[in-house]
Amino acid sequence: MVADSRAVGLNHTAGLSTPQQVQMALFALDALLDTGGARKRAVRGLVRARFERLYRGAALPMPEDALLTHFYATLDVPQLARSRHGEAFARWLVETCEPIDFVVRLAEEQGIVLLDGGGFDAPRMSVRVSLANLPDDAYEPIGRAIVGLLDGYHERWRRG
């Protein structure tokens, strides 16, 4: 079924726009033609490598979960705070800062725009990183920026 793209643009209720439907048809055709799954394996390897770079930059161990698709990574900021600086700091962070504060400061101070995980049923005060749209070498610096900002919060907490 094809939706009139004007209705989608005006009302946001008719589903995918015509260009999106064409793109989805091309993706479906590509999947049918890739009978050996080579392209699918290549894409999975690409996003997994980006996932690993993000975690390496943040100095985090890779989570082992067979169900992870690696197209997105959600980092729980209080959990990261707890593992790096202890329970008291993590508790202060949650009690003192709004959940969106971390994402906003990361954008303002580092120029890194991530999504707040709360909109994706993720833990309170988490960040969601898309691994599907930036160059490979962008993800390790993102991980470093996340822990760098967290360390800045820790310094503020430490000074009291």
PDB file of C-alpha atoms in Angstrom:
ATOM      1  CA  MET A   1       0.000   0.000   0.000  1.00  0.00           C
ATOM      2  CA  VAL A   2       1.386   3.386  -0.956  1.00  0.00           C
ATOM      3  CA  ALA A   3       0.677   6.406   1.218  1.00  0.00           C
ATOM      4  CA  ASP A   4       0.375   9.853  -0.312  1.00  0.00           C
ATOM      5  CA  SER A   5       3.564  11.585   0.853  1.00  0.00           C
ATOM      6  CA  ARG A   6       1.736  14.915   1.212  1.00  0.00           C
ATOM      7  CA  ALA A   7      -0.506  13.359   3.858  1.00  0.00           C
ATOM      8  CA  VAL A   8       2.542  12.022   5.692  1.00  0.00           C
ATOM      9  CA  GLY A   9       4.297  15.390   5.641  1.00  0.00           C
ATOM     10  CA  LEU A  10       1.248  17.266   6.858  1.00  0.00           C
ATOM     11  CA  ASN A  11      -0.311  14.824   9.277  1.00  0.00           C
ATOM     12  CA  HIS A  12       2.389  12.308  10.218  1.00  0.00           C
ATOM     13  CA  THR A  13      -0.248   9.597  10.307  1.00  0.00           C
ATOM     14  CA  ALA A  14      -0.133   7.812   6.969  1.00  0.00           C
ATOM     15  CA  GLY A  15       3.034   5.779   7.601  1.00  0.00           C
ATOM     16  CA  LEU A  16       6.153   5.957   5.479  1.00  0.00           C
ATOM     17  CA  SER A  17       6.492   8.614   2.808  1.00  0.00           C
ATOM     18  CA  THR A  18       6.849   7.522  -0.815  1.00  0.00           C
ATOM     19  CA  PRO A  19      10.651   8.046  -0.858  1.00  0.00           C
ATOM     20  CA  GLN A  20      10.934   5.968   2.316  1.00  0.00           C
ATOM     21  CA  GLN A  21       8.793   3.236   0.770  1.00  0.00           C
ATOM     22  CA  VAL A  22      11.061   3.175  -2.301  1.00  0.00           C
ATOM     23  CA  GLN A  23      14.131   2.948  -0.081  1.00  0.00           C
ATOM     24  CA  MET A  24      12.573   0.084   1.903  1.00  0.00           C
ATOM     25  CA  ALA A  25      11.771  -1.713  -1.364  1.00  0.00           C
ATOM     26  CA  LEU A  26      15.398  -1.333  -2.455  1.00  0.00           C
ATOM     27  CA  PHE A  27      16.598  -2.677   0.887  1.00  0.00           C
ATOM     28  CA  ALA A  28      14.237  -5.649   0.530  1.00  0.00           C
ATOM     29  CA  LEU A  29      15.494  -6.295  -3.009  1.00  0.00           C
ATOM     30  CA  ASP A  30      19.096  -6.123  -1.825  1.00  0.00           C
ATOM     31  CA  ALA A  31      18.316  -8.649   0.916  1.00  0.00           C
ATOM     32  CA  LEU A  32      16.784 -10.992  -1.658  1.00  0.00           C
ATOM     33  CA  LEU A  33      19.827 -10.683  -3.917  1.00  0.00           C
ATOM     34  CA  ASP A  34      22.342 -11.214  -1.115  1.00  0.00           C
ATOM     35  CA  THR A  35      21.494 -14.912  -0.852  1.00  0.00           C
ATOM     36  CA  GLY A  36      24.774 -15.812   0.852  1.00  0.00           C
ATOM     37  CA  GLY A  37      24.364 -13.075   3.458  1.00  0.00           C
ATOM     38  CA  ALA A  38      27.778 -11.534   2.726  1.00  0.00           C
ATOM     39  CA  ARG A  39      26.530  -7.941   2.876  1.00  0.00           C
ATOM     40  CA  LYS A  40      24.571  -8.615   6.060  1.00  0.00           C
ATOM     41  CA  ARG A  41      27.687 -10.088   7.725  1.00  0.00           C
ATOM     42  CA  ALA A  42      29.778  -7.139   6.542  1.00  0.00           C
ATOM     43  CA  VAL A  43      27.328  -4.609   8.013  1.00  0.00           C
ATOM     44  CA  ARG A  44      27.085  -6.520  11.281  1.00  0.00           C
ATOM     45  CA  GLY A  45      30.886  -6.567  11.492  1.00  0.00           C
ATOM     46  CA  LEU A  46      31.064  -2.848  10.780  1.00  0.00           C
ATOM     47  CA  VAL A  47      28.659  -1.807  13.543  1.00  0.00           C
ATOM     48  CA  ARG A  48      30.187  -4.298  15.990  1.00  0.00           C
ATOM     49  CA  ALA A  49      33.637  -2.745  15.363  1.00  0.00           C
ATOM     50  CA  ARG A  50      32.159   0.710  16.024  1.00  0.00           C
ATOM     51  CA  PHE A  51      30.540  -0.618  19.213  1.00  0.00           C
ATOM     52  CA  GLU A  52      33.928  -1.940  20.327  1.00  0.00           C
ATOM     53  CA  ARG A  53      35.584   1.418  19.566  1.00  0.00           C
ATOM     54  CA  LEU A  54      32.977   3.267  21.640  1.00  0.00           C
ATOM     55  CA  TYR A  55      33.487   0.924  24.581  1.00  0.00           C
ATOM     56  CA  ARG A  56      37.281   1.071  24.235  1.00  0.00           C
ATOM     57  CA  GLY A  57      37.118   4.883  24.285  1.00  0.00           C
ATOM     58  CA  ALA A  58      34.994   4.791  27.412  1.00  0.00           C
ATOM     59  CA  ALA A  59      37.326   2.186  28.977  1.00  0.00           C
ATOM     60  CA  LEU A  60      34.401  -0.185  29.441  1.00  0.00           C
ATOM     61  CA  PRO A  61      34.354  -3.958  29.111  1.00  0.00           C
ATOM     62  CA  MET A  62      32.321  -5.174  26.146  1.00  0.00           C
ATOM     63  CA  PRO A  63      28.940  -6.511  27.220  1.00  0.00           C
ATOM     64  CA  GLU A  64      28.403 -10.107  26.202  1.00  0.00           C
ATOM     65  CA  ASP A  65      24.839 -10.443  24.996  1.00  0.00           C
ATOM     66  CA  ALA A  66      24.017 -12.564  21.961  1.00  0.00           C
ATOM     67  CA  LEU A  67      20.872 -10.486  21.371  1.00  0.00           C
ATOM     68  CA  LEU A  68      22.710  -7.163  20.902  1.00  0.00           C
ATOM     69  CA  THR A  69      22.419  -5.856  17.353  1.00  0.00           C
ATOM     70  CA  HIS A  70      25.131  -3.213  17.902  1.00  0.00           C
ATOM     71  CA  PHE A  71      23.241  -0.625  15.837  1.00  0.00           C
ATOM     72  CA  TYR A  72      22.827   1.405  19.029  1.00  0.00           C
ATOM     73  CA  ALA A  73      24.670   1.500  22.315  1.00  0.00           C
ATOM     74  CA  THR A  74      23.012   2.686  25.494  1.00  0.00           C
ATOM     75  CA  LEU A  75      25.325   3.750  28.286  1.00  0.00           C
ATOM     76  CA  ASP A  76      23.876   4.028  31.778  1.00  0.00           C
ATOM     77  CA  VAL A  77      25.607   7.140  33.155  1.00  0.00           C
ATOM     78  CA  PRO A  78      24.973   6.416  36.893  1.00  0.00           C
ATOM     79  CA  GLN A  79      26.241   2.856  36.411  1.00  0.00           C
ATOM     80  CA  LEU A  80      29.324   4.207  34.679  1.00  0.00           C
ATOM     81  CA  ALA A  81      29.726   6.739  37.518  1.00  0.00           C
ATOM     82  CA  ARG A  82      29.426   3.945  40.071  1.00  0.00           C
ATOM     83  CA  SER A  83      32.051   1.788  38.370  1.00  0.00           C
ATOM     84  CA  ARG A  84      34.532   4.684  37.927  1.00  0.00           C
ATOM     85  CA  HIS A  85      34.036   6.700  41.101  1.00  0.00           C
ATOM     86  CA  GLY A  86      31.900   4.766  43.587  1.00  0.00           C
ATOM     87  CA  GLU A  87      28.372   4.589  44.896  1.00  0.00           C
ATOM     88  CA  ALA A  88      28.362   7.929  46.756  1.00  0.00           C
ATOM     89  CA  PHE A  89      29.239   9.856  43.612  1.00  0.00           C
ATOM     90  CA  ALA A  90      26.677   7.971  41.507  1.00  0.00           C
ATOM     91  CA  ARG A  91      23.985   8.736  44.083  1.00  0.00           C
ATOM     92  CA  TRP A  92      24.961  12.446  44.104  1.00  0.00           C
ATOM     93  CA  LEU A  93      24.848  12.564  40.307  1.00  0.00           C
ATOM     94  CA  VAL A  94      21.312  11.168  40.175  1.00  0.00           C
ATOM     95  CA  GLU A  95      20.074  13.377  43.027  1.00  0.00           C
ATOM     96  CA  THR A  96      21.712  16.589  41.776  1.00  0.00           C
ATOM     97  CA  CYS A  97      21.406  16.523  37.989  1.00  0.00           C
ATOM     98  CA  GLU A  98      18.454  16.292  35.672  1.00  0.00           C
ATOM     99  CA  PRO A  99      18.582  13.175  33.456  1.00  0.00           C
ATOM    100  CA  ILE A 100      18.942  15.300  30.307  1.00  0.00           C
ATOM    101  CA  ASP A 101      21.758  17.435  31.768  1.00  0.00           C
ATOM    102  CA  PHE A 102      24.487  14.997  30.737  1.00  0.00           C
ATOM    103  CA  VAL A 103      23.338  14.916  27.090  1.00  0.00           C
ATOM    104  CA  VAL A 104      22.973  18.701  26.932  1.00  0.00           C
ATOM    105  CA  ARG A 105      26.408  19.364  28.422  1.00  0.00           C
ATOM    106  CA  LEU A 106      28.003  16.820  26.087  1.00  0.00           C
ATOM    107  CA  ALA A 107      26.530  18.708  23.124  1.00  0.00           C
ATOM    108  CA  GLU A 108      27.389  22.172  24.451  1.00  0.00           C
ATOM    109  CA  GLU A 109      30.905  21.426  25.654  1.00  0.00           C
ATOM    110  CA  GLN A 110      32.097  18.708  23.276  1.00  0.00           C
ATOM    111  CA  GLY A 111      29.913  19.196  20.199  1.00  0.00           C
ATOM    112  CA  ILE A 112      28.726  15.593  20.498  1.00  0.00           C
ATOM    113  CA  VAL A 113      25.001  15.154  20.042  1.00  0.00           C
ATOM    114  CA  LEU A 114      23.598  11.947  21.503  1.00  0.00           C
ATOM    115  CA  LEU A 115      20.090  10.931  22.394  1.00  0.00           C
ATOM    116  CA  ASP A 116      18.793  10.750  25.933  1.00  0.00           C
ATOM    117  CA  GLY A 117      18.152   7.079  26.617  1.00  0.00           C
ATOM    118  CA  GLY A 118      14.958   7.821  28.541  1.00  0.00           C
ATOM    119  CA  GLY A 119      12.945   8.071  25.337  1.00  0.00           C
ATOM    120  CA  PHE A 120      13.927   4.506  24.495  1.00  0.00           C
ATOM    121  CA  ASP A 121      12.930   2.824  27.748  1.00  0.00           C
ATOM    122  CA  ALA A 122      16.549   2.917  28.887  1.00  0.00           C
ATOM    123  CA  PRO A 123      17.802   3.610  32.411  1.00  0.00           C
ATOM    124  CA  ARG A 124      17.328   7.075  33.879  1.00  0.00           C
ATOM    125  CA  MET A 125      20.180   9.374  32.832  1.00  0.00           C
ATOM    126  CA  SER A 126      21.556   7.286  30.011  1.00  0.00           C
ATOM    127  CA  VAL A 127      22.863   8.136  26.562  1.00  0.00           C
ATOM    128  CA  ARG A 128      22.050   6.369  23.331  1.00  0.00           C
ATOM    129  CA  VAL A 129      24.663   6.299  20.587  1.00  0.00           C
ATOM    130  CA  SER A 130      23.752   5.410  17.017  1.00  0.00           C
ATOM    131  CA  LEU A 131      26.481   3.252  15.496  1.00  0.00           C
ATOM    132  CA  ALA A 132      25.087   3.362  11.975  1.00  0.00           C
ATOM    133  CA  ASN A 133      25.885   6.824  10.714  1.00  0.00           C
ATOM    134  CA  LEU A 134      29.308   8.220  11.701  1.00  0.00           C
ATOM    135  CA  PRO A 135      32.774   7.320  10.435  1.00  0.00           C
ATOM    136  CA  ASP A 136      34.436   4.435  12.255  1.00  0.00           C
ATOM    137  CA  ASP A 137      37.050   6.644  13.890  1.00  0.00           C
ATOM    138  CA  ALA A 138      34.403   8.888  15.512  1.00  0.00           C
ATOM    139  CA  TYR A 139      33.336   6.376  18.157  1.00  0.00           C
ATOM    140  CA  GLU A 140      36.422   6.069  20.326  1.00  0.00           C
ATOM    141  CA  PRO A 141      36.546   9.879  20.869  1.00  0.00           C
ATOM    142  CA  ILE A 142      32.832   9.802  21.739  1.00  0.00           C
ATOM    143  CA  GLY A 143      33.538   7.204  24.421  1.00  0.00           C
ATOM    144  CA  ARG A 144      36.421   9.311  25.762  1.00  0.00           C
ATOM    145  CA  ALA A 145      34.221  12.440  25.784  1.00  0.00           C
ATOM    146  CA  ILE A 146      31.519  10.643  27.766  1.00  0.00           C
ATOM    147  CA  VAL A 147      33.927   9.554  30.500  1.00  0.00           C
ATOM    148  CA  GLY A 148      35.691  12.920  30.354  1.00  0.00           C
ATOM    149  CA  LEU A 149      32.428  14.723  31.067  1.00  0.00           C
ATOM    150  CA  LEU A 150      31.637  12.241  33.823  1.00  0.00           C
ATOM    151  CA  ASP A 151      35.070  12.861  35.342  1.00  0.00           C
ATOM    152  CA  GLY A 152      34.275  16.589  35.258  1.00  0.00           C
ATOM    153  CA  TYR A 153      31.122  15.948  37.273  1.00  0.00           C
ATOM    154  CA  HIS A 154      33.213  13.887  39.677  1.00  0.00           C
ATOM    155  CA  GLU A 155      35.664  16.739  40.130  1.00  0.00           C
ATOM    156  CA  ARG A 156      32.743  19.081  40.914  1.00  0.00           C
ATOM    157  CA  TRP A 157      31.396  16.558  43.447  1.00  0.00           C
ATOM    158  CA  ARG A 158      34.817  16.096  45.012  1.00  0.00           C
ATOM    159  CA  ARG A 159      35.257  19.853  45.524  1.00  0.00           C
ATOM    160  CA  GLY A 160      31.907  19.842  47.269  1.00  0.00           C
TER     161      GLY A 160
END
